Amino acid sequence: MTWEEFERQFPIPLNDQQKEAVKSVEGPVLLLAVPGSGKTTVLVARLGYMIHVCGIEPERILTITYTVAATRDMAARFASFFGDELAARLEFRTINGICAKIIAWYGARQGKKAFSPVTDEKRLSAILGAIYQKIQGGYASESDLKDLRTQITFIKNRMLKDEEIKKLDEKAGYPLSQMYEEYQKTLRKQGLMDYDDQMVYALNILKRSPETLEFFQDRYRYLCVDEAQDTSRIQHVIAALLAAKNDNLFMVGDEDQSIYGFRAAYPEALLSFEKNHPGAKVRLMEENFRSNARIVWAADRFIQKNTRRHEKHMRAFRPAGNVVRYQELKGRRAQYTYLAKVAERCDVQTAVLYRDNESAVPLVDLLERKGIPYRLRNGDITFFTHRVVQDITSILRFATEPRNAELFMQIYYKLSTYIPKKAAEKAVEYSQRYGVPLLDAAIDCGYLPSGSIRFTKGIRTHFQNMLGETAAQAIDRITEYMGYKEYLNRSGMDARKLFVLRTIAGREETAGSFLERLETLRTIFQEKENDPSCRFILSTIHASKGLEYDRVYLMDVKDGLFPEKVPGIADSEEDRETYEEERRLFYVGVTRAKNDLCLFSLPEESTFIREFFAGLHEQDGSASVNAGPTGAKAERKEPSGRKNRNAPLQSWQSYMHANDNPYKDRQISPKENREANRQTDAGFAKFQNSLAEGLVVEHKEFGTGVIVMLNDRLAAIEFDGVRKVLDLRWLYEKGLLVPKA
């Protein structure tokens, strides 16, 4: 079958860059695909091309995807184009899926049984909890266990050596290297391997068993790795080994969308692809079919400032569309009220995106109180199990349970009591013997220095006064007057959780009702059942990667939150890498929006929002301030003569060359372009600002029309089904065009 025959039999719409990618079969190829560029369609079309045109047996092709859901989706997409029979002969696997296959094949050849994979996270948490208690001498919170699990995954996926693991101890704030060593010993002793060990063991097998390596290299002569920017270092090494013999490695990704550094994503593999694979071809897919042009313009200018990236530019397929809006608000809390109004009037699919789940906690609280429906993607309870949250709740509980020894031992050293540990233990004994409150016992037991007695009496008074206060007042007392904020500073712990706690507490009258509310919210985040028909969606940006929404709001975009830190000149390379990943996260967030995008302008500095809107103003001055909470723009009105209303509009460049354009054969010189850009007299600028896409206008010669595309020099206007491209300066100077009343 020829390419022409393939196109006729399988009419998959592809642009020139996509066609070039589909035809890139032999040798190492890196395909860089910007957001919304039709990556999955190209991957599927390429598989069909390999089979039908190149004559490659489906069984010789291995496609590695990032998730199990992605394997199912890609297989279904392939079947929809090329049939179920061929789809069944292709192999779509996650990296863990192929590693499990390698381990099983090797074990069968050697007559050995592999370690049992542990898929139950509760079992792993129990092992880690016992290790944490043994080494730290205290119980690990769910947040502690999640962090420890993440660190272990990072170590294995980044293939860190012993000395590199030890360097992580200081950053982690606990003896991570010791816990990691103990964890691995425990797994081996019990004949177990975790999810990441599958890759470690498979890689060792491929390195040490030439027979195994050769078998899999011969079986899979063509490898395709999807979402390569999210793939870890060990995964890249495994893929490179499998492809080494035939060198037919097709890697698809975009380092600008690499946002899983905490999971050990290794975008460096994309940046060094040509170095590691001599003679490699790099293909680009730069046309974004998802977002309106204004979003694309600004997002592209924003990501260009990252340094660790390939040279490429995202281009818009769609016209400019609605302006990108930023809503000026008085503070973070105003976001919740605003978004609740949006949810009440939600008429299209609307997503509220944020960096961390804790940003959603006060919003969920408000929506629940108002009975407003919403969907919560990937809700987790990490916020509720965080040390700061647990400390505040323990201190509040102790105010009403002054004889609770467990609570006392958890909090006494975090407040300004200055009680030594030995004295605290004696206070517990004294309290249990005489049945007195623990702070009284500490003062009376005789083990407390005189200076500490004075401070402990002060803390006791604070607890007594707390009983008559609102929840918000009690939290302020704990942080501002009882020494807890100083403890956070000493410990280097994240105090930002306090804002969320204060916000929720401000909606409760008592500390008791506040504690009950936290438990209710925890249950909601853990067990909420979503209505798939609900149009209002809450999600982290990470969980929305690969998805798209009609309208997007981004929350908590301000320096100190998102990004956590803007690096200075003296900051380390690691700090700069972290900052660039946060920039990529913002880029992924804004490019989820198809038609409407709104960012909140808070009183605090926001480097990201400033840069993003600077890009918009430089492009076409389009930004809307203080748009209404519904976010709805006026519906586009079109003359009845317009044909094919549902056909997608082309990009400005392709539209200009394909339609009635008197300037399409004329080359605008740089001098003319500069001169045009200098034409900013007030009258012409006012005329430009009066025009917008979708606006119905009256032309003195052509009659009534609608503006279908617009830039700073030209307007494409449709008059009763006939499209004309007209010069704005000429229209203004001759007084030919006015908005129709």
XYZ file of C-alpha atoms in Angstrom:
741
model
C 0.000 0.000 0.000
C 1.288 3.457 -0.882
C 0.930 6.558 1.251
C -1.719 7.898 -1.098
C -3.686 4.672 -0.832
C -3.299 4.735 2.948
C -4.711 8.262 3.084
C -7.681 7.301 0.907
C -8.509 4.141 2.835
C -7.955 5.695 6.258
C -8.920 9.385 5.960
C -7.352 10.592 9.215
C -7.022 14.418 9.046
C -3.343 15.326 9.437
C -1.359 18.500 8.834
C 2.103 18.520 7.269
C 4.002 18.167 10.553
C 1.765 15.314 11.626
C 2.226 13.510 8.316
C 5.991 13.842 8.629
C 5.810 12.299 12.110
C 3.657 9.414 10.891
C 6.165 8.602 8.138
C 9.169 8.680 10.521
C 9.579 4.945 11.148
C 13.193 3.844 10.793
C 15.935 4.878 13.207
C 15.760 6.954 16.401
C 13.118 9.686 16.270
C 12.131 12.288 18.856
C 8.690 13.796 18.321
C 8.085 16.990 20.304
C 4.353 17.620 20.543
C 2.974 20.821 22.087
C -0.290 20.779 24.081
C -3.395 20.036 22.040
C -1.439 19.025 18.939
C -3.188 15.681 18.332
C -0.428 13.459 19.667
C -2.539 10.342 20.224
C -4.055 10.565 16.752
C -0.569 10.724 15.241
C 0.693 7.805 17.330
C -2.232 5.656 16.246
C -1.958 6.729 12.592
C 1.759 5.932 12.654
C 1.082 2.412 13.906
C -1.367 1.878 11.053
C 1.161 3.292 8.580
C 3.892 0.959 9.897
C 1.655 -2.077 9.380
C -0.130 -1.221 6.128
C 2.524 0.770 4.243
C 5.823 -0.439 5.711
C 4.753 -4.063 6.053
C 5.877 -4.397 9.679
C 4.299 -7.221 11.675
C 2.186 -5.847 14.541
C 3.809 -8.341 16.951
C 7.177 -6.630 16.391
C 5.930 -3.278 17.699
C 5.863 -2.337 21.400
C 4.128 0.844 22.513
C 4.944 1.935 26.063
C 2.447 4.290 27.696
C 2.512 6.138 31.002
C -0.632 4.654 32.586
C -2.838 1.599 32.260
C -5.718 3.879 31.244
C -3.576 5.255 28.412
C -2.883 1.735 27.100
C -6.613 1.033 26.929
C -7.364 4.372 25.303
C -4.688 3.980 22.648
C -5.732 0.419 21.845
C -9.351 1.555 21.492
C -8.352 4.494 19.289
C -6.302 2.196 17.049
C -9.173 -0.266 16.766
C -11.580 2.527 15.787
C -9.346 3.371 12.811
C -7.889 0.018 11.801
C -10.088 -2.681 13.337
C -10.108 -4.952 16.369
C -8.160 -7.770 14.713
C -5.020 -5.696 14.157
C -5.428 -4.003 17.532
C -5.323 -7.405 19.247
C -1.990 -8.188 17.606
C -0.333 -4.976 18.808
C 1.165 -4.688 22.274
C 0.379 -1.643 24.422
C 1.999 -1.791 27.856
C 3.098 0.404 30.717
C 6.779 0.228 31.591
C 5.865 -1.873 34.623
C 3.879 -4.182 32.404
C 6.852 -4.919 30.157
C 9.162 -5.221 33.188
C 6.835 -7.814 34.741
C 6.996 -9.719 31.457
C 10.823 -9.619 31.451
C 10.983 -10.881 35.055
C 8.511 -13.692 34.355
C 10.333 -14.826 31.190
C 13.701 -14.831 32.938
C 12.314 -16.660 35.981
C 10.791 -19.367 33.786
C 14.095 -19.869 31.942
C 16.033 -20.075 35.192
C 13.473 -22.163 37.010
C 13.256 -19.532 39.746
C 10.282 -17.844 41.299
C 10.481 -14.073 41.391
C 9.697 -12.013 44.466
C 5.988 -11.357 44.869
C 4.892 -7.879 43.791
C 3.096 -5.893 46.499
C 0.144 -4.059 44.999
C -1.571 -3.308 48.307
C -0.422 0.131 49.437
C -1.763 -0.546 52.938
C 0.708 -3.379 53.347
C 3.591 -1.172 52.252
C 2.386 1.590 54.591
C 2.382 -0.878 57.489
C 5.992 -1.853 56.718
C 7.071 1.778 56.439
C 5.149 2.746 59.570
C 6.951 0.109 61.615
C 10.323 1.271 60.259
C 9.483 4.919 60.950
C 8.500 4.129 64.530
C 11.624 2.041 65.066
C 13.991 4.746 63.829
C 12.136 7.941 64.797
C 10.602 6.699 68.032
C 7.141 8.007 67.180
C 4.132 7.215 65.042
C 4.172 8.366 61.421
C 1.223 10.358 60.137
C -0.346 9.490 56.801
C 1.383 12.562 55.400
C 4.749 11.292 56.706
C 4.199 7.890 55.109
C 3.166 9.411 51.800
C 6.293 11.558 51.740
C 8.503 8.591 52.620
C 6.899 6.498 49.896
C 7.430 9.310 47.368
C 11.093 9.640 48.357
C 11.676 5.893 47.921
C 10.071 6.002 44.479
C 12.316 8.944 43.586
C 15.453 7.087 44.712
C 14.714 4.013 42.610
C 13.517 5.841 39.526
C 16.456 8.231 39.504
C 18.850 5.293 40.093
C 20.562 7.129 42.954
C 23.734 5.770 44.502
C 24.308 5.403 48.254
C 26.125 8.724 48.632
C 23.383 10.505 46.672
C 20.708 8.958 48.889
C 22.490 10.160 52.032
C 22.483 13.704 50.676
C 18.665 13.582 50.703
C 18.545 13.191 54.494
C 18.910 16.898 55.248
C 16.322 17.950 52.699
C 13.858 15.298 53.889
C 14.253 16.318 57.527
C 14.563 12.721 58.742
C 17.057 9.822 58.284
C 15.713 8.844 54.869
C 18.773 6.833 53.848
C 18.532 4.678 56.965
C 14.808 4.106 56.468
C 15.348 3.253 52.809
C 18.001 0.664 53.655
C 15.776 -0.879 56.328
C 12.823 -0.919 53.931
C 14.749 -2.768 51.225
C 16.040 -5.321 53.764
C 12.493 -5.956 54.983
C 11.154 -6.490 51.459
C 13.952 -8.906 50.555
C 13.539 -10.802 53.812
C 9.822 -11.265 53.105
C 10.388 -12.126 49.422
C 8.555 -9.026 48.206
C 9.119 -6.305 45.660
C 7.260 -3.032 45.310
C 6.074 -1.336 42.135
C 9.430 0.395 41.526
C 11.477 -2.728 42.269
C 9.939 -4.313 39.163
C 11.924 -1.868 37.058
C 15.102 -2.264 39.122
C 15.017 -6.065 38.829
C 14.073 -6.022 35.134
C 16.959 -3.675 34.348
C 19.407 -5.896 36.259
C 18.159 -8.916 34.302
C 18.611 -7.156 30.954
C 22.142 -6.112 31.929
C 23.229 -9.485 33.284
C 21.403 -11.860 30.947
C 22.390 -11.409 27.259
C 19.927 -14.159 26.346
C 17.001 -12.265 27.883
C 18.041 -8.978 26.324
C 18.405 -10.531 22.872
C 15.025 -12.248 23.112
C 13.164 -9.019 23.839
C 15.196 -6.994 21.340
C 14.323 -9.495 18.590
C 10.689 -9.616 19.628
C 10.212 -5.844 19.714
C 12.102 -4.368 16.787
C 10.185 -1.105 16.970
C 9.617 0.765 20.223
C 7.384 3.757 20.804
C 7.517 5.574 24.155
C 4.589 7.895 24.843
C 4.648 10.771 27.370
C 8.439 10.586 27.398
C 8.719 13.811 29.427
C 7.090 12.018 32.381
C 9.250 8.925 32.074
C 11.878 8.399 34.762
C 15.581 7.823 34.283
C 15.388 4.066 34.882
C 12.487 3.798 32.436
C 14.487 5.603 29.757
C 17.446 3.289 30.365
C 15.232 0.197 29.994
C 13.660 1.525 26.782
C 17.087 2.409 25.353
C 18.383 -1.099 26.110
C 15.416 -2.764 24.430
C 15.845 -0.561 21.350
C 19.650 -0.713 21.199
C 19.956 -3.566 18.692
C 17.612 -2.217 16.019
C 17.788 1.463 17.032
C 14.141 2.007 16.082
C 13.129 4.121 19.055
C 10.267 6.568 18.586
C 10.019 8.821 21.623
C 7.083 11.193 21.963
C 6.858 13.972 24.495
C 7.409 17.614 25.319
C 9.837 18.763 27.982
C 7.675 21.892 28.376
C 5.007 19.626 29.876
C 7.255 17.714 32.286
C 5.579 18.277 35.674
C 6.276 15.087 37.627
C 9.694 15.833 39.097
C 8.514 14.532 42.471
C 7.934 11.183 40.772
C 11.434 11.315 39.277
C 10.392 12.369 35.764
C 13.535 12.770 33.673
C 13.022 15.342 30.876
C 16.806 15.433 30.421
C 16.387 12.308 28.274
C 14.555 14.418 25.691
C 17.146 17.189 25.829
C 20.009 14.732 25.313
C 18.233 12.476 22.805
C 20.330 13.519 19.804
C 23.533 13.135 21.800
C 22.584 9.668 23.034
C 21.267 8.554 19.645
C 23.623 9.749 16.878
C 21.801 10.448 13.649
C 18.470 10.854 15.415
C 15.729 12.847 13.735
C 13.754 15.452 15.681
C 10.212 16.100 14.505
C 7.911 18.867 15.715
C 4.168 19.150 16.149
C 3.638 22.811 17.018
C 0.009 23.474 16.100
C -2.392 23.616 19.024
C -5.937 22.599 18.001
C -7.417 22.962 21.495
C -7.090 26.509 22.813
C -8.099 29.810 21.289
C -5.274 31.823 19.787
C -4.974 34.310 22.644
C -4.323 31.529 25.139
C -1.794 29.961 22.767
C 0.021 33.255 22.129
C 0.432 34.037 25.815
C 1.311 30.469 26.855
C 3.963 30.198 24.164
C 5.599 33.508 25.109
C 5.525 32.434 28.757
C 7.247 29.070 28.266
C 9.890 30.567 25.966
C 11.582 31.983 29.079
C 12.430 28.490 30.313
C 16.014 27.548 29.512
C 15.938 23.733 29.629
C 13.985 23.123 26.444
C 14.151 22.545 22.705
C 13.583 25.456 20.376
C 9.961 25.334 19.257
C 6.894 27.550 19.155
C 3.314 26.608 19.821
C 1.058 27.953 17.079
C -2.695 28.470 17.153
C -5.004 26.625 14.808
C -8.090 28.353 16.176
C -8.853 32.088 15.970
C -8.327 34.512 18.839
C -11.734 33.947 20.393
C -12.595 35.275 23.840
C -10.135 37.447 25.677
C -8.149 35.973 28.549
C -9.459 37.509 31.744
C -7.910 38.353 35.047
C -10.175 39.060 37.942
C -8.899 41.523 40.518
C -9.694 40.341 44.046
C -8.905 41.661 47.496
C -7.296 38.427 48.705
C -7.228 34.638 48.567
C -10.518 34.245 50.431
C -12.325 36.285 47.793
C -11.552 33.503 45.297
C -13.888 31.135 47.121
C -16.862 33.510 47.077
C -16.253 34.349 43.424
C -15.947 30.712 42.361
C -19.049 29.727 44.324
C -20.982 32.239 42.190
C -19.409 30.760 39.062
C -20.512 27.291 40.172
C -24.079 28.467 40.782
C -24.339 29.792 37.205
C -22.166 27.193 35.508
C -23.452 26.702 31.963
C -20.435 25.049 30.312
C -17.777 22.590 31.402
C -15.718 24.622 33.868
C -12.576 23.545 35.697
C -10.971 25.203 38.688
C -7.314 24.169 38.680
C -4.716 24.552 41.401
C -1.219 23.452 42.300
C -2.023 21.514 45.491
C -5.168 19.888 46.855
C -5.163 22.109 49.924
C -6.165 25.068 47.713
C -9.506 23.345 47.174
C -10.285 22.656 50.844
C -11.858 26.066 51.674
C -13.702 26.089 48.336
C -15.137 22.600 48.900
C -16.162 23.701 52.387
C -18.058 26.696 50.976
C -19.682 24.730 48.139
C -20.862 22.082 50.604
C -22.326 24.695 52.931
C -24.220 26.294 50.045
C -25.335 22.974 48.566
C -23.759 23.779 45.180
C -22.917 20.689 43.075
C -19.329 20.081 41.974
C -16.995 17.303 40.910
C -13.753 16.668 42.804
C -10.997 14.957 40.847
C -8.224 13.108 42.692
C -9.234 14.351 46.121
C -6.841 13.091 48.788
C -6.463 13.589 52.530
C -2.828 14.707 52.609
C -3.805 18.140 53.960
C -5.748 16.653 56.857
C -2.875 14.365 57.876
C -0.193 17.033 57.662
C 1.786 17.665 60.862
C 0.657 21.294 61.154
C -3.020 20.370 60.833
C -2.656 17.543 63.316
C -0.802 19.812 65.761
C -3.520 22.480 65.709
C -6.293 19.920 66.162
C -4.386 18.219 69.006
C -3.869 21.542 70.808
C -7.550 22.441 70.447
C -8.583 19.030 71.731
C -6.220 19.307 74.695
C -8.031 22.468 75.793
C -11.090 20.308 76.517
C -9.141 17.170 77.508
C -6.481 18.535 79.921
C -5.781 15.042 81.359
C -5.116 13.396 77.967
C -1.531 12.157 78.308
C -1.193 11.181 74.622
C -2.147 14.676 73.472
C 0.109 16.276 76.073
C 3.176 14.325 74.935
C 2.462 15.327 71.330
C 2.238 19.076 71.962
C 4.068 20.172 75.138
C 7.387 20.901 73.383
C 5.668 22.733 70.513
C 4.348 25.459 72.808
C 6.221 27.945 74.996
C 6.177 25.735 78.096
C 9.931 24.996 78.066
C 9.198 21.681 79.813
C 12.089 19.182 79.579
C 11.166 15.701 78.347
C 11.929 14.074 81.695
C 9.690 16.583 83.475
C 6.902 15.925 80.950
C 7.097 12.181 81.637
C 6.984 12.825 85.393
C 4.001 15.139 84.893
C 2.154 12.292 83.183
C 2.866 9.979 86.135
C 1.794 12.668 88.648
C -1.414 13.406 86.700
C -2.384 9.745 86.533
C -1.627 9.207 90.234
C -3.560 12.224 91.539
C -6.088 12.751 88.749
C -5.124 16.364 88.076
C -4.789 18.155 84.724
C -1.407 17.652 83.108
C -0.293 21.288 83.121
C -1.133 21.471 86.844
C 0.828 18.258 87.322
C 3.830 19.690 85.466
C 3.798 22.750 87.710
C 3.347 20.792 90.950
C 5.358 17.601 90.398
C 8.655 19.203 91.433
C 10.657 18.398 88.288
C 10.134 21.702 86.509
C 12.727 24.521 86.701
C 11.403 27.777 88.127
C 11.627 29.556 84.763
C 9.620 26.843 83.087
C 6.953 27.027 85.812
C 6.270 30.658 84.914
C 5.947 29.892 81.197
C 3.793 26.811 81.825
C 1.406 28.843 83.982
C 1.074 31.285 81.093
C 0.247 28.475 78.664
C -2.280 27.097 81.158
C -4.011 30.492 81.226
C -4.117 30.551 77.438
C -5.824 27.145 77.396
C -8.395 28.339 79.929
C -9.157 31.480 77.905
C -9.364 29.453 74.698
C -12.470 27.650 75.948
C -14.604 30.780 75.567
C -13.324 31.798 72.137
C -14.363 31.151 68.574
C -12.327 28.657 66.562
C -10.591 31.421 64.597
C -9.643 33.272 67.797
C -8.320 30.056 69.333
C -6.101 29.331 66.329
C -4.740 32.892 66.410
C -4.007 32.471 70.122
C -2.137 29.202 69.469
C 0.003 30.611 66.683
C 0.585 34.176 67.835
C 0.739 33.919 71.641
C 1.406 30.321 72.658
C 4.645 29.857 70.713
C 3.494 27.523 67.951
C 4.603 29.816 65.123
C 8.097 29.946 66.640
C 8.101 26.139 66.718
C 7.240 26.043 63.011
C 10.078 28.449 62.256
C 12.545 26.380 64.285
C 11.432 23.197 62.591
C 11.385 24.657 59.084
C 7.805 23.441 58.647
C 5.271 24.813 56.188
C 3.092 27.416 57.915
C 0.865 27.947 54.852
C -1.561 25.314 56.110
C -2.599 27.798 58.797
C -4.340 29.999 56.218
C -6.641 27.156 55.185
C -7.366 26.290 58.821
C -8.155 29.923 59.674
C -10.469 30.205 56.657
C -12.512 27.178 57.692
C -12.426 28.203 61.350
C -13.834 31.611 60.387
C -17.030 29.839 59.314
C -17.444 28.054 62.688
C -18.410 29.483 66.053
C -16.599 27.061 68.349
C -13.446 24.992 68.347
C -15.556 21.865 68.763
C -17.643 22.534 65.653
C -14.443 23.392 63.758
C -12.909 20.014 64.632
C -16.091 18.271 63.527
C -16.041 20.220 60.258
C -12.478 19.143 59.532
C -13.491 15.509 59.976
C -16.449 16.012 57.646
C -14.235 17.583 54.992
C -11.688 14.807 55.341
C -14.426 12.262 54.653
C -15.599 14.254 51.626
C -12.100 14.363 50.135
C -11.695 10.653 50.767
C -15.095 9.299 49.760
C -16.960 11.840 47.612
C -18.997 10.271 44.834
C -18.962 12.464 41.740
C -21.846 13.088 39.396
C -20.309 12.780 35.903
C -22.921 15.176 34.498
C -21.834 18.018 36.796
C -20.115 20.753 34.787
C -18.170 22.370 37.636
C -14.923 20.483 38.270
C -12.172 20.926 40.874
C -8.780 19.411 40.096
C -5.072 19.734 40.601
C -3.198 20.650 37.435
C -1.331 17.347 37.641
C -4.577 15.374 37.529
C -5.820 17.406 34.548
C -2.810 16.769 32.349
C -4.020 15.445 29.013
C -7.541 16.784 29.606
C -9.296 19.879 28.302
C -12.144 22.097 29.489
C -14.316 24.787 27.905
C -13.491 27.235 30.683
C -10.620 27.238 33.181
C -9.944 29.222 36.351
C -6.523 29.040 37.998
C -6.433 29.501 41.780
C -3.708 30.675 44.163
C -1.268 31.855 41.491
C 0.962 34.089 43.576
C 4.601 34.126 44.598
C 5.133 32.003 47.688
C 2.367 29.596 46.724
C 2.629 29.076 42.987
C 5.524 29.377 42.450
C 6.787 28.564 45.922
C 9.920 30.605 45.301
C 11.258 32.841 42.558
C 14.995 32.108 42.438
C 17.568 34.850 42.804
C 21.006 35.178 41.271
C 22.692 33.271 44.097
C 20.283 30.338 44.139
C 21.410 26.837 43.267
C 20.898 25.033 39.984
C 18.483 22.713 41.791
C 16.369 25.716 42.838
C 16.260 26.920 39.249
C 15.239 23.491 37.987
C 12.425 23.404 40.548
C 11.296 26.865 39.462
C 11.280 25.883 35.789
C 9.116 22.866 36.602
C 6.627 25.161 38.334
C 6.603 27.312 35.206
C 5.839 24.188 33.201
C 3.015 23.355 35.612
C 1.486 26.796 35.034
C 1.895 26.312 31.268
C 0.091 22.965 31.431
C -2.673 24.565 33.513
C -3.470 27.430 31.131
C -3.355 25.170 28.072
C -6.174 23.011 29.463
C -8.568 25.822 28.490
C -10.308 25.646 25.122
C -12.358 28.842 25.007
C -12.177 30.801 28.263
C -9.338 31.325 30.702
C -9.472 33.429 33.861
C -6.644 34.116 36.299
C -7.087 35.827 39.640
C -5.129 38.982 40.363
C -4.428 39.014 44.105
C -2.812 41.860 46.073
C 0.404 39.855 46.412
C 3.031 39.737 43.663
C 2.547 37.087 40.965
C 5.477 36.622 38.614
C 3.566 34.094 36.509
C 0.493 36.253 35.937
C 2.587 39.323 35.195
C 4.595 37.465 32.556
C 1.555 35.739 31.081
C -0.418 38.938 30.537
C 2.649 40.792 29.313
C 2.728 38.252 26.488
C -0.919 38.939 25.685
C -0.496 42.712 25.650
C 2.555 42.442 23.426
C 0.621 40.285 20.986
C -2.649 42.123 20.594
C -3.448 44.019 23.789
C -6.226 41.588 24.633
C -7.054 41.215 28.277
C -10.245 41.762 30.190
C -10.302 43.006 33.765
C -13.110 42.365 36.254
C -15.315 40.268 34.011
C -18.471 39.010 35.667
C -18.447 35.849 37.766
C -20.231 33.765 35.181
C -17.306 34.264 32.841
C -19.691 34.082 29.904
C -18.932 36.186 26.853
C -21.492 37.411 24.340
C -22.499 34.772 21.843
C -21.038 35.257 18.364
C -23.675 36.481 15.917
C -23.309 35.510 12.297
C -25.167 36.517 9.139
C -27.644 33.945 7.934
C -25.668 33.609 4.708
C -22.655 32.048 6.411
C -22.023 28.532 5.132
C -20.889 25.483 7.095
C -21.395 27.041 10.523
C -19.954 24.028 12.340
C -16.693 23.882 10.364
C -13.659 24.761 12.497
C -12.020 28.072 11.640
C -8.515 27.887 10.243
C -5.436 29.509 11.690
C -4.950 33.156 10.703
C -2.043 32.348 8.392
C -3.787 29.519 6.536
C -7.021 31.500 6.405
C -5.299 34.490 4.846
C -3.828 32.392 2.070
C -6.919 30.323 1.427
C -9.548 33.076 1.213
C -10.247 36.305 -0.595
C -7.171 38.249 0.489
C -5.907 41.112 -1.676
C -2.643 41.160 0.262
C -1.779 37.464 0.135
C 0.813 37.837 -2.624
C 2.370 40.947 -1.142
C 5.432 40.622 1.088
C 5.387 43.151 3.934
C 8.901 44.489 4.437
C 10.422 44.817 7.925
C 10.409 48.592 7.472
C 6.693 48.617 6.597
C 5.978 46.315 9.524
C 7.825 48.606 11.947
C 6.008 51.602 10.525
C 2.653 49.872 10.930
C 3.489 49.079 14.547
C 4.237 52.775 15.169
C 0.798 53.856 13.985
C -0.716 54.333 17.402
C -2.538 57.641 17.135
C -5.492 57.892 19.446
C -8.186 57.789 16.746
C -6.905 54.660 15.036
C -6.277 52.934 18.368
C -9.843 53.715 19.429
C -11.116 52.310 16.122
C -9.098 49.113 16.620
C -10.380 48.695 20.155
C -13.983 49.026 18.971
C -13.623 45.880 16.863
C -13.758 42.261 17.991
C -14.232 38.849 16.476
C -17.928 38.020 16.211
C -18.880 41.710 15.998
C -21.549 42.613 13.435
C -20.358 45.582 11.356
C -21.613 47.772 8.488
C -19.366 48.399 5.467
C -20.288 51.286 3.154
C -19.779 49.192 0.020
C -20.293 45.570 1.063
C -23.118 46.007 3.551
C -23.630 44.024 6.773
C -20.956 41.523 7.788
C -19.391 39.795 10.759
C -15.720 39.873 11.769
C -14.461 36.281 11.782
C -10.751 36.992 12.309
C -8.831 40.010 13.480
C -5.277 41.123 14.143
C -3.609 44.515 14.579
C -3.494 45.227 10.790
C -6.204 43.231 9.059
C -9.762 42.055 9.524
C -11.370 39.038 7.858
C -15.055 39.885 7.411
C -17.795 37.681 6.013
C -20.475 39.436 3.945
C -23.399 37.160 3.136
C -21.182 34.095 2.718
C -18.344 35.984 0.945
C -15.183 36.500 3.003
C -12.976 39.533 2.477
C -9.726 40.488 4.156
C -9.494 44.263 4.634
C -6.802 46.623 5.898
C -7.780 48.276 9.183
C -5.841 51.478 8.475
C -7.600 51.853 5.118
C -11.001 51.176 6.686
C -10.326 53.776 9.384
C -8.929 56.498 7.143
C -11.750 56.139 4.597
C -14.448 55.755 7.228
C -15.711 52.602 5.548
C -16.570 50.453 8.562
C -18.614 50.984 11.701
C -20.065 48.573 14.289
C -23.721 47.981 13.520
C -26.082 49.394 16.106
